[in-house]
Amino acid sequence: MVDNFDIPDSVLQKIGTARHVAVLTGAGISAESGVPTFREAQTGLWAKYDPQELATPEAFQRNPRLVWEWYAWRRELVNKAAPNAGHQALVALAKLVPQFTLITQNVDGLHQRAGSQNVICLHGNIMETKCFALGHRITDWPESDELPPRCPECGSLLRPNVVWFGENLPADALETAVHAARSCDVFLSIGTSALVHPAASLPLLAIENSAFLIEINPQPTPLSRWADVTLSGAAGEILPLLLARLQK
Ligand code: BV8
């Protein structure tokens, strides 16, 4: 527990007087919900696969069943998970500031399940499915022992509605995220290794516009050198503490 953790006065002052707070989260904020982060070693039969290799259209075309089953395994983990105190603290933070933008790289939908509104999902949602050829959004499909199942509209293979490496992000989500990064006065980067672009460029856009940059992460990242303040620790512990100080 980090209850003796010292939240610098600069953080309280900057957030307490902010007009617009923007937040970018990564897989680390879901770690305390039991959802493995994207780059930590996978377990079981998936241990021998590199997520960055599997999360590509090439992997899906090479071995659609393998990629479909990897996502089915991850959906199971997400279904068993619940939002944690970090997700809930961001719901509370949104109510404290005049303007709040929550941008996530996560595909687990836990921010939405915690009650966050208007979440900008840069990389899609693992609980949603579309077809590979034409992007038909499909919510249910006839039982079949063929995996992946086929699109009832066009017959192409179904895939998760997530952004794979080499695929473009949803233009509207990215545009909204860039605009928020450019117009906020405080930017929080929480639980991300800051390696994946274009998400990783958002905090840099914010500091280009003189925003105050706060990073919350147990490990240093390529972003740490740019942060005005780095709070080193778990989001599920630091965020509730931050909210308790702000709500005093
Ligand atoms: C694109 C969905 C046009 C699928 C994902 C510019 C420079 C370099 C490369 C590129 C570039 N522009 C484009 C690229 C190529 C590529 C890229 O970024 N490659 C990098 C990796 C070299 N980007 C793309 O392909 C993007 N598309 O730009 O299209 C284009 C295309 C090609 C070439 C040019 C332009 C698409 C990127 C989206 C990929 N899809 N996910 C799926 O989930 O299966 S990304 C994947 O990584 C996840 O979504 C994840 O969210 C994301 C980022 O990872 P993190 O969230 O940061 O998770 P990670 O495990 O890495 O880190 C967790 C962190 O949490 C750690 O720091 C850990 O310390 C911390 N932590 C742990 N516990 C806690 C904690 N923190 C707080 N509390 C805790 N308790």
mmCIF file of C-alpha atoms and ligand atoms in Angstrom:
data_model
loop_
_atom_site.group_PDB
_atom_site.id
_atom_site.type_symbol
_atom_site.label_atom_id
_atom_site.label_comp_id
_atom_site.label_asym_id
_atom_site.label_seq_id
_atom_site.Cartn_x
_atom_site.Cartn_y
_atom_site.Cartn_z
ATOM 1 C CA MET A 1 0.000 0.000 0.000
ATOM 2 C CA VAL A 2 1.368 3.437 -0.733
ATOM 3 C CA ASP A 3 -0.588 5.341 1.948
ATOM 4 C CA ASN A 4 2.612 7.088 2.983
ATOM 5 C CA PHE A 5 3.143 7.975 -0.693
ATOM 6 C CA ASP A 6 3.726 11.679 -1.055
ATOM 7 C CA ILE A 7 1.697 13.301 -3.862
ATOM 8 C CA PRO A 8 3.671 16.461 -4.703
ATOM 9 C CA ASP A 9 1.816 19.744 -4.107
ATOM 10 C CA SER A 10 2.528 20.680 -7.749
ATOM 11 C CA VAL A 11 0.331 17.777 -8.888
ATOM 12 C CA LEU A 12 -2.529 18.797 -6.582
ATOM 13 C CA GLN A 13 -2.195 22.445 -7.571
ATOM 14 C CA LYS A 14 -2.046 21.778 -11.336
ATOM 15 C CA ILE A 15 -5.006 19.373 -11.364
ATOM 16 C CA GLY A 16 -6.922 21.488 -8.825
ATOM 17 C CA THR A 17 -6.746 24.546 -11.094
ATOM 18 C CA ALA A 18 -6.869 22.738 -14.476
ATOM 19 C CA ARG A 19 -9.366 23.748 -17.150
ATOM 20 C CA HIS A 20 -8.946 20.528 -19.171
ATOM 21 C CA VAL A 21 -7.358 17.269 -17.943
ATOM 22 C CA ALA A 22 -6.516 14.610 -20.551
ATOM 23 C CA VAL A 23 -5.612 11.047 -19.569
ATOM 24 C CA LEU A 24 -3.976 8.277 -21.642
ATOM 25 C CA THR A 25 -4.133 4.792 -20.158
ATOM 26 C CA GLY A 26 -2.413 1.562 -21.144
ATOM 27 C CA ALA A 27 -2.603 -2.056 -20.098
ATOM 28 C CA GLY A 28 -1.019 -1.267 -16.710
ATOM 29 C CA ILE A 29 -4.246 0.241 -15.352
ATOM 30 C CA SER A 30 -5.958 -3.128 -15.858
ATOM 31 C CA ALA A 31 -3.118 -5.128 -14.262
ATOM 32 C CA GLU A 32 -4.756 -4.960 -10.822
ATOM 33 C CA SER A 33 -7.962 -6.306 -12.367
ATOM 34 C CA GLY A 34 -6.039 -9.454 -13.251
ATOM 35 C CA VAL A 35 -5.769 -8.701 -16.977
ATOM 36 C CA PRO A 36 -2.164 -9.390 -18.043
ATOM 37 C CA THR A 37 -0.455 -6.366 -19.573
ATOM 38 C CA PHE A 38 0.267 -6.494 -23.295
ATOM 39 C CA ARG A 39 3.992 -7.074 -23.066
ATOM 40 C CA GLU A 40 4.384 -9.067 -19.890
ATOM 41 C CA ALA A 41 5.094 -12.725 -20.392
ATOM 42 C CA GLN A 42 1.975 -14.562 -21.411
ATOM 43 C CA THR A 43 1.010 -17.710 -19.563
ATOM 44 C CA GLY A 44 0.147 -21.250 -20.496
ATOM 45 C CA LEU A 45 0.038 -22.250 -24.117
ATOM 46 C CA TRP A 46 0.401 -18.610 -25.170
ATOM 47 C CA ALA A 47 3.758 -18.210 -23.376
ATOM 48 C CA LYS A 48 5.688 -19.080 -26.537
ATOM 49 C CA TYR A 49 4.000 -16.387 -28.657
ATOM 50 C CA ASP A 50 4.972 -12.716 -28.953
ATOM 51 C CA PRO A 51 1.780 -10.606 -28.671
ATOM 52 C CA GLN A 52 3.223 -8.087 -31.097
ATOM 53 C CA GLU A 53 3.502 -10.865 -33.697
ATOM 54 C CA LEU A 54 0.017 -12.234 -33.056
ATOM 55 C CA ALA A 55 -1.720 -8.828 -33.119
ATOM 56 C CA THR A 56 -1.227 -8.397 -36.889
ATOM 57 C CA PRO A 57 -3.315 -9.022 -40.040
ATOM 58 C CA GLU A 58 -0.452 -11.158 -41.348
ATOM 59 C CA ALA A 59 -0.664 -13.512 -38.359
ATOM 60 C CA PHE A 60 -4.425 -13.755 -38.845
ATOM 61 C CA GLN A 61 -4.083 -14.541 -42.561
ATOM 62 C CA ARG A 62 -1.333 -17.067 -41.832
ATOM 63 C CA ASN A 63 -3.199 -18.825 -39.027
ATOM 64 C CA PRO A 64 -6.688 -17.423 -38.433
ATOM 65 C CA ARG A 65 -7.658 -20.133 -35.956
ATOM 66 C CA LEU A 66 -4.606 -19.490 -33.721
ATOM 67 C CA VAL A 67 -5.243 -15.737 -33.615
ATOM 68 C CA TRP A 68 -8.994 -16.230 -33.045
ATOM 69 C CA GLU A 69 -8.283 -18.603 -30.118
ATOM 70 C CA TRP A 70 -5.752 -16.168 -28.603
ATOM 71 C CA TYR A 71 -8.433 -13.484 -28.532
ATOM 72 C CA ALA A 72 -11.023 -15.946 -27.209
ATOM 73 C CA TRP A 73 -8.608 -16.700 -24.328
ATOM 74 C CA ARG A 74 -8.139 -12.961 -23.657
ATOM 75 C CA ARG A 75 -11.916 -12.329 -23.814
ATOM 76 C CA GLU A 76 -12.337 -15.006 -21.141
ATOM 77 C CA LEU A 77 -9.823 -13.189 -18.896
ATOM 78 C CA VAL A 78 -11.572 -9.860 -19.477
ATOM 79 C CA ASN A 79 -14.994 -11.386 -18.766
ATOM 80 C CA LYS A 80 -13.692 -12.609 -15.388
ATOM 81 C CA ALA A 81 -12.107 -9.228 -14.602
ATOM 82 C CA ALA A 82 -13.715 -6.262 -12.867
ATOM 83 C CA PRO A 83 -12.680 -2.595 -12.944
ATOM 84 C CA ASN A 84 -10.264 -1.783 -10.117
ATOM 85 C CA ALA A 85 -9.786 1.260 -7.839
ATOM 86 C CA GLY A 86 -7.673 2.924 -10.535
ATOM 87 C CA HIS A 87 -10.520 2.804 -13.076
ATOM 88 C CA GLN A 88 -12.947 4.057 -10.431
ATOM 89 C CA ALA A 89 -10.648 6.936 -9.406
ATOM 90 C CA LEU A 90 -10.701 8.199 -13.010
ATOM 91 C CA VAL A 91 -14.530 8.191 -12.939
ATOM 92 C CA ALA A 92 -14.299 10.428 -9.835
ATOM 93 C CA LEU A 93 -11.611 12.660 -11.380
ATOM 94 C CA ALA A 94 -13.845 13.382 -14.387
ATOM 95 C CA LYS A 95 -16.400 14.878 -11.988
ATOM 96 C CA LEU A 96 -13.834 17.170 -10.354
ATOM 97 C CA VAL A 97 -12.508 19.017 -13.405
ATOM 98 C CA PRO A 98 -14.270 21.358 -15.870
ATOM 99 C CA GLN A 99 -13.237 19.314 -18.940
ATOM 100 C CA PHE A 100 -11.978 15.707 -18.898
ATOM 101 C CA THR A 101 -10.865 13.468 -21.802
ATOM 102 C CA LEU A 102 -10.121 9.790 -21.206
ATOM 103 C CA ILE A 103 -8.107 8.145 -24.000
ATOM 104 C CA THR A 104 -7.262 4.458 -23.729
ATOM 105 C CA GLN A 105 -5.075 2.033 -25.665
ATOM 106 C CA ASN A 106 -6.782 -0.826 -23.855
ATOM 107 C CA VAL A 107 -9.267 -3.083 -25.604
ATOM 108 C CA ASP A 108 -10.771 -4.568 -22.404
ATOM 109 C CA GLY A 109 -13.688 -2.156 -21.922
ATOM 110 C CA LEU A 110 -12.974 -1.862 -18.167
ATOM 111 C CA HIS A 111 -13.100 1.956 -18.148
ATOM 112 C CA GLN A 112 -16.619 1.780 -19.605
ATOM 113 C CA ARG A 113 -17.633 -0.907 -17.095
ATOM 114 C CA ALA A 114 -16.316 1.357 -14.279
ATOM 115 C CA GLY A 115 -18.680 4.095 -15.476
ATOM 116 C CA SER A 116 -16.353 6.364 -17.494
ATOM 117 C CA GLN A 117 -18.248 8.204 -20.231
ATOM 118 C CA ASN A 118 -17.120 9.038 -23.795
ATOM 119 C CA VAL A 119 -13.997 6.858 -23.546
ATOM 120 C CA ILE A 120 -11.790 7.304 -26.616
ATOM 121 C CA CYS A 121 -10.746 3.774 -27.592
ATOM 122 C CA LEU A 122 -7.716 4.115 -29.859
ATOM 123 C CA HIS A 123 -7.245 0.363 -30.408
ATOM 124 C CA GLY A 124 -10.835 -0.929 -30.494
ATOM 125 C CA ASN A 125 -12.615 -3.361 -28.197
ATOM 126 C CA ILE A 126 -11.825 -7.061 -27.792
ATOM 127 C CA MET A 127 -15.481 -7.773 -26.908
ATOM 128 C CA GLU A 128 -16.615 -6.600 -30.360
ATOM 129 C CA THR A 129 -16.341 -8.643 -33.551
ATOM 130 C CA LYS A 130 -16.245 -7.692 -37.250
ATOM 131 C CA CYS A 131 -15.500 -9.522 -40.474
ATOM 132 C CA PHE A 132 -12.019 -9.427 -42.008
ATOM 133 C CA ALA A 133 -13.042 -8.522 -45.565
ATOM 134 C CA LEU A 134 -15.583 -5.727 -45.174
ATOM 135 C CA GLY A 135 -15.690 -4.863 -41.485
ATOM 136 C CA HIS A 136 -19.339 -5.898 -40.964
ATOM 137 C CA ARG A 137 -19.924 -5.555 -37.181
ATOM 138 C CA ILE A 138 -21.353 -8.908 -36.028
ATOM 139 C CA THR A 139 -22.748 -9.487 -32.533
ATOM 140 C CA ASP A 140 -23.670 -13.148 -32.931
ATOM 141 C CA TRP A 141 -23.046 -15.903 -35.423
ATOM 142 C CA PRO A 142 -24.336 -19.460 -35.966
ATOM 143 C CA GLU A 143 -22.548 -22.131 -33.921
ATOM 144 C CA SER A 144 -20.042 -23.911 -36.111
ATOM 145 C CA ASP A 145 -17.006 -26.032 -35.432
ATOM 146 C CA GLU A 146 -15.146 -23.932 -38.026
ATOM 147 C CA LEU A 147 -12.970 -21.359 -36.195
ATOM 148 C CA PRO A 148 -12.909 -18.431 -36.823
ATOM 149 C CA PRO A 149 -16.634 -18.343 -37.655
ATOM 150 C CA ARG A 150 -17.721 -16.712 -40.917
ATOM 151 C CA CYS A 151 -19.536 -13.431 -41.449
ATOM 152 C CA PRO A 152 -23.268 -14.030 -42.009
ATOM 153 C CA GLU A 153 -23.253 -10.986 -44.344
ATOM 154 C CA CYS A 154 -20.352 -11.752 -46.689
ATOM 155 C CA GLY A 155 -18.894 -15.103 -45.658
ATOM 156 C CA SER A 156 -15.404 -13.765 -44.820
ATOM 157 C CA LEU A 157 -13.732 -14.772 -41.568
ATOM 158 C CA LEU A 158 -14.704 -12.999 -38.332
ATOM 159 C CA ARG A 159 -11.993 -11.201 -36.301
ATOM 160 C CA PRO A 160 -11.898 -9.077 -33.123
ATOM 161 C CA ASN A 161 -12.726 -5.384 -33.607
ATOM 162 C CA VAL A 162 -9.253 -4.277 -32.486
ATOM 163 C CA VAL A 163 -6.519 -2.301 -34.308
ATOM 164 C CA TRP A 164 -3.642 -4.601 -35.229
ATOM 165 C CA PHE A 165 -0.051 -3.481 -35.833
ATOM 166 C CA GLY A 166 0.167 -2.055 -39.328
ATOM 167 C CA GLU A 167 -3.528 -1.053 -39.302
ATOM 168 C CA ASN A 168 -4.743 2.518 -39.020
ATOM 169 C CA LEU A 169 -6.445 3.701 -35.867
ATOM 170 C CA PRO A 170 -10.098 4.805 -36.114
ATOM 171 C CA ALA A 171 -9.726 8.302 -37.611
ATOM 172 C CA ASP A 172 -12.369 9.948 -35.400
ATOM 173 C CA ALA A 173 -10.888 8.527 -32.182
ATOM 174 C CA LEU A 174 -7.363 9.587 -33.117
ATOM 175 C CA GLU A 175 -8.491 13.058 -34.175
ATOM 176 C CA THR A 176 -10.345 13.590 -30.876
ATOM 177 C CA ALA A 177 -7.339 12.321 -28.914
ATOM 178 C CA VAL A 178 -4.904 14.613 -30.767
ATOM 179 C CA HIS A 179 -7.187 17.591 -30.237
ATOM 180 C CA ALA A 180 -7.449 16.832 -26.492
ATOM 181 C CA ALA A 181 -3.659 16.394 -26.180
ATOM 182 C CA ARG A 182 -3.121 19.739 -27.910
ATOM 183 C CA SER A 183 -5.678 21.632 -25.804
ATOM 184 C CA CYS A 184 -5.350 20.214 -22.297
ATOM 185 C CA ASP A 185 -3.404 21.909 -19.524
ATOM 186 C CA VAL A 186 -2.696 18.701 -17.596
ATOM 187 C CA PHE A 187 -1.910 15.325 -19.250
ATOM 188 C CA LEU A 188 -1.694 12.102 -17.244
ATOM 189 C CA SER A 189 0.000 9.051 -18.815
ATOM 190 C CA ILE A 190 -1.014 6.006 -16.754
ATOM 191 C CA GLY A 191 0.141 2.384 -17.051
ATOM 192 C CA THR A 192 1.661 2.481 -20.500
ATOM 193 C CA SER A 193 5.145 1.564 -21.701
ATOM 194 C CA ALA A 194 4.865 4.511 -24.132
ATOM 195 C CA LEU A 195 6.174 2.348 -27.007
ATOM 196 C CA VAL A 196 3.189 2.111 -29.358
ATOM 197 C CA HIS A 197 2.539 4.882 -31.857
ATOM 198 C CA PRO A 198 0.657 7.028 -32.569
ATOM 199 C CA ALA A 199 -0.685 6.781 -28.950
ATOM 200 C CA ALA A 200 2.811 7.336 -27.554
ATOM 201 C CA SER A 201 3.031 10.702 -29.326
ATOM 202 C CA LEU A 202 -0.018 12.131 -27.528
ATOM 203 C CA PRO A 203 1.794 13.162 -24.299
ATOM 204 C CA LEU A 204 4.487 14.812 -26.443
ATOM 205 C CA LEU A 205 1.827 16.859 -28.251
ATOM 206 C CA ALA A 206 0.546 17.926 -24.825
ATOM 207 C CA ILE A 207 3.920 19.181 -23.582
ATOM 208 C CA GLU A 208 4.501 20.926 -26.913
ATOM 209 C CA ASN A 209 1.455 22.914 -25.888
ATOM 210 C CA SER A 210 2.944 23.555 -22.391
ATOM 211 C CA ALA A 211 0.683 21.063 -20.609
ATOM 212 C CA PHE A 212 1.850 19.728 -17.234
ATOM 213 C CA LEU A 213 2.764 16.058 -17.787
ATOM 214 C CA ILE A 214 2.285 13.502 -14.996
ATOM 215 C CA GLU A 215 3.303 9.861 -15.493
ATOM 216 C CA ILE A 216 2.002 7.081 -13.233
ATOM 217 C CA ASN A 217 3.877 3.824 -13.750
ATOM 218 C CA PRO A 218 5.906 1.414 -11.563
ATOM 219 C CA GLN A 219 8.713 1.348 -14.150
ATOM 220 C CA PRO A 220 10.471 4.174 -16.010
ATOM 221 C CA THR A 221 9.472 4.489 -19.688
ATOM 222 C CA PRO A 222 10.762 6.490 -22.697
ATOM 223 C CA LEU A 223 8.271 9.162 -21.604
ATOM 224 C CA SER A 224 9.670 9.540 -18.058
ATOM 225 C CA ARG A 225 12.348 12.037 -19.111
ATOM 226 C CA TRP A 226 9.634 14.409 -20.396
ATOM 227 C CA ALA A 227 7.340 14.155 -17.367
ATOM 228 C CA ASP A 228 7.092 17.099 -14.967
ATOM 229 C CA VAL A 229 6.271 14.557 -12.264
ATOM 230 C CA THR A 230 6.575 10.745 -12.264
ATOM 231 C CA LEU A 231 4.584 8.895 -9.608
ATOM 232 C CA SER A 232 6.296 5.502 -9.425
ATOM 233 C CA GLY A 233 3.850 2.853 -8.349
ATOM 234 C CA ALA A 234 0.657 0.992 -9.169
ATOM 235 C CA ALA A 235 -2.244 2.954 -10.646
ATOM 236 C CA GLY A 236 -4.733 1.102 -8.418
ATOM 237 C CA GLU A 237 -2.943 2.488 -5.370
ATOM 238 C CA ILE A 238 -1.771 5.933 -6.484
ATOM 239 C CA LEU A 239 -4.968 7.125 -8.214
ATOM 240 C CA PRO A 240 -7.282 6.612 -5.173
ATOM 241 C CA LEU A 241 -4.703 8.425 -3.034
ATOM 242 C CA LEU A 242 -4.544 11.286 -5.556
ATOM 243 C CA LEU A 243 -8.354 11.564 -5.543
ATOM 244 C CA ALA A 244 -8.452 11.517 -1.727
ATOM 245 C CA ARG A 245 -6.000 14.458 -1.659
ATOM 246 C CA LEU A 246 -7.891 16.347 -4.371
ATOM 247 C CA GLN A 247 -11.251 15.862 -2.648
ATOM 248 C CA LYS A 248 -10.003 17.212 0.703
HETATM 249 C C1 BV8 B 1 -0.490 2.739 -37.281
HETATM 250 C C2 BV8 B 1 -4.769 -3.884 -30.041
HETATM 251 C C3 BV8 B 1 -0.357 3.561 -39.514
HETATM 252 C C4 BV8 B 1 -4.570 -5.316 -30.359
HETATM 253 C C5 BV8 B 1 -2.585 -2.767 -30.069
HETATM 254 C C6 BV8 B 1 6.054 5.453 -35.308
HETATM 255 C C7 BV8 B 1 7.231 5.039 -34.695
HETATM 256 C C8 BV8 B 1 7.486 3.687 -34.515
HETATM 257 C C9 BV8 B 1 6.555 2.723 -34.940
HETATM 258 C C10 BV8 B 1 5.401 3.141 -35.530
HETATM 259 C C11 BV8 B 1 5.150 4.510 -35.707
HETATM 260 N N1 BV8 B 1 3.924 4.616 -36.303
HETATM 261 C C12 BV8 B 1 3.404 3.381 -36.498
HETATM 262 C C13 BV8 B 1 4.284 2.454 -36.052
HETATM 263 C C14 BV8 B 1 4.090 1.011 -36.113
HETATM 264 C C15 BV8 B 1 3.347 0.484 -34.871
HETATM 265 C C16 BV8 B 1 4.146 0.703 -33.611
HETATM 266 O O1 BV8 B 1 3.863 1.584 -32.826
HETATM 267 N N2 BV8 B 1 5.155 -0.131 -33.418
HETATM 268 C C17 BV8 B 1 6.009 0.023 -32.240
HETATM 269 C C18 BV8 B 1 5.627 -1.037 -31.206
HETATM 270 C C19 BV8 B 1 7.442 -0.164 -32.692
HETATM 271 N N3 BV8 B 1 2.055 1.117 -34.752
HETATM 272 C C20 BV8 B 1 1.024 0.659 -35.476
HETATM 273 O O2 BV8 B 1 1.135 -0.248 -36.273
HETATM 274 C C21 BV8 B 1 -0.323 1.354 -35.283
HETATM 275 N N4 BV8 B 1 -0.876 1.639 -36.579
HETATM 276 O O3 BV8 B 1 0.197 3.582 -36.841
HETATM 277 O O4 BV8 B 1 -1.003 2.730 -38.584
HETATM 278 C C22 BV8 B 1 1.037 3.016 -39.764
HETATM 279 C C23 BV8 B 1 1.244 1.652 -39.927
HETATM 280 C C24 BV8 B 1 2.547 1.157 -40.155
HETATM 281 C C25 BV8 B 1 3.642 2.026 -40.199
HETATM 282 C C26 BV8 B 1 3.424 3.407 -39.997
HETATM 283 C C27 BV8 B 1 2.129 3.900 -39.782
HETATM 284 C C28 BV8 B 1 -1.296 0.432 -34.566
HETATM 285 C C29 BV8 B 1 -0.900 0.271 -33.119
HETATM 286 C C30 BV8 B 1 -2.009 -0.485 -32.356
HETATM 287 C C31 BV8 B 1 -1.623 -1.927 -32.183
HETATM 288 N N5 BV8 B 1 -2.635 -2.621 -31.370
HETATM 289 N N6 BV8 B 1 -3.578 -3.363 -29.378
HETATM 290 C C32 BV8 B 1 -4.500 -6.163 -29.114
HETATM 291 O O5 BV8 B 1 -4.589 -5.635 -27.979
HETATM 292 O O6 BV8 B 1 -4.377 -7.389 -29.296
HETATM 293 S S1 BV8 B 1 -1.291 -2.099 -29.223
HETATM 294 C C33 BV8 B 1 -1.016 -2.877 -27.727
HETATM 295 O O7 BV8 B 1 0.051 -2.138 -27.144
HETATM 296 C C34 BV8 B 1 -2.165 -2.798 -26.731
HETATM 297 O O8 BV8 B 1 -3.315 -2.145 -27.179
HETATM 298 C C35 BV8 B 1 -1.577 -1.930 -25.631
HETATM 299 O O9 BV8 B 1 -2.511 -1.130 -25.052
HETATM 300 C C36 BV8 B 1 -0.602 -1.137 -26.410
HETATM 301 C C37 BV8 B 1 0.436 -0.377 -25.655
HETATM 302 O O10 BV8 B 1 0.961 -1.225 -24.700
HETATM 303 P P1 BV8 B 1 0.722 -0.782 -23.169
HETATM 304 O O11 BV8 B 1 -0.727 -0.515 -22.962
HETATM 305 O O12 BV8 B 1 1.663 0.300 -22.859
HETATM 306 O O13 BV8 B 1 1.031 -2.109 -22.411
HETATM 307 P P2 BV8 B 1 2.468 -2.670 -22.046
HETATM 308 O O14 BV8 B 1 2.280 -4.080 -21.612
HETATM 309 O O15 BV8 B 1 3.429 -2.365 -23.161
HETATM 310 O O16 BV8 B 1 2.940 -1.780 -20.799
HETATM 311 C C38 BV8 B 1 2.220 -1.851 -19.586
HETATM 312 C C39 BV8 B 1 2.813 -0.805 -18.681
HETATM 313 O O17 BV8 B 1 2.078 -0.825 -17.464
HETATM 314 C C40 BV8 B 1 4.273 -1.084 -18.326
HETATM 315 O O18 BV8 B 1 5.010 0.119 -18.447
HETATM 316 C C41 BV8 B 1 4.196 -1.522 -16.857
HETATM 317 O O19 BV8 B 1 5.327 -1.067 -16.129
HETATM 318 C C42 BV8 B 1 2.966 -0.790 -16.389
HETATM 319 N N7 BV8 B 1 2.265 -1.399 -15.254
HETATM 320 C C43 BV8 B 1 2.267 -2.692 -14.844
HETATM 321 N N8 BV8 B 1 1.469 -2.820 -13.744
HETATM 322 C C44 BV8 B 1 0.965 -1.576 -13.488
HETATM 323 C C45 BV8 B 1 1.465 -0.675 -14.438
HETATM 324 N N9 BV8 B 1 1.155 0.631 -14.446
HETATM 325 C C46 BV8 B 1 0.318 1.070 -13.478
HETATM 326 N N10 BV8 B 1 -0.208 0.272 -12.523
HETATM 327 C C47 BV8 B 1 0.087 -1.048 -12.496
HETATM 328 N N11 BV8 B 1 -0.442 -1.846 -11.537
#
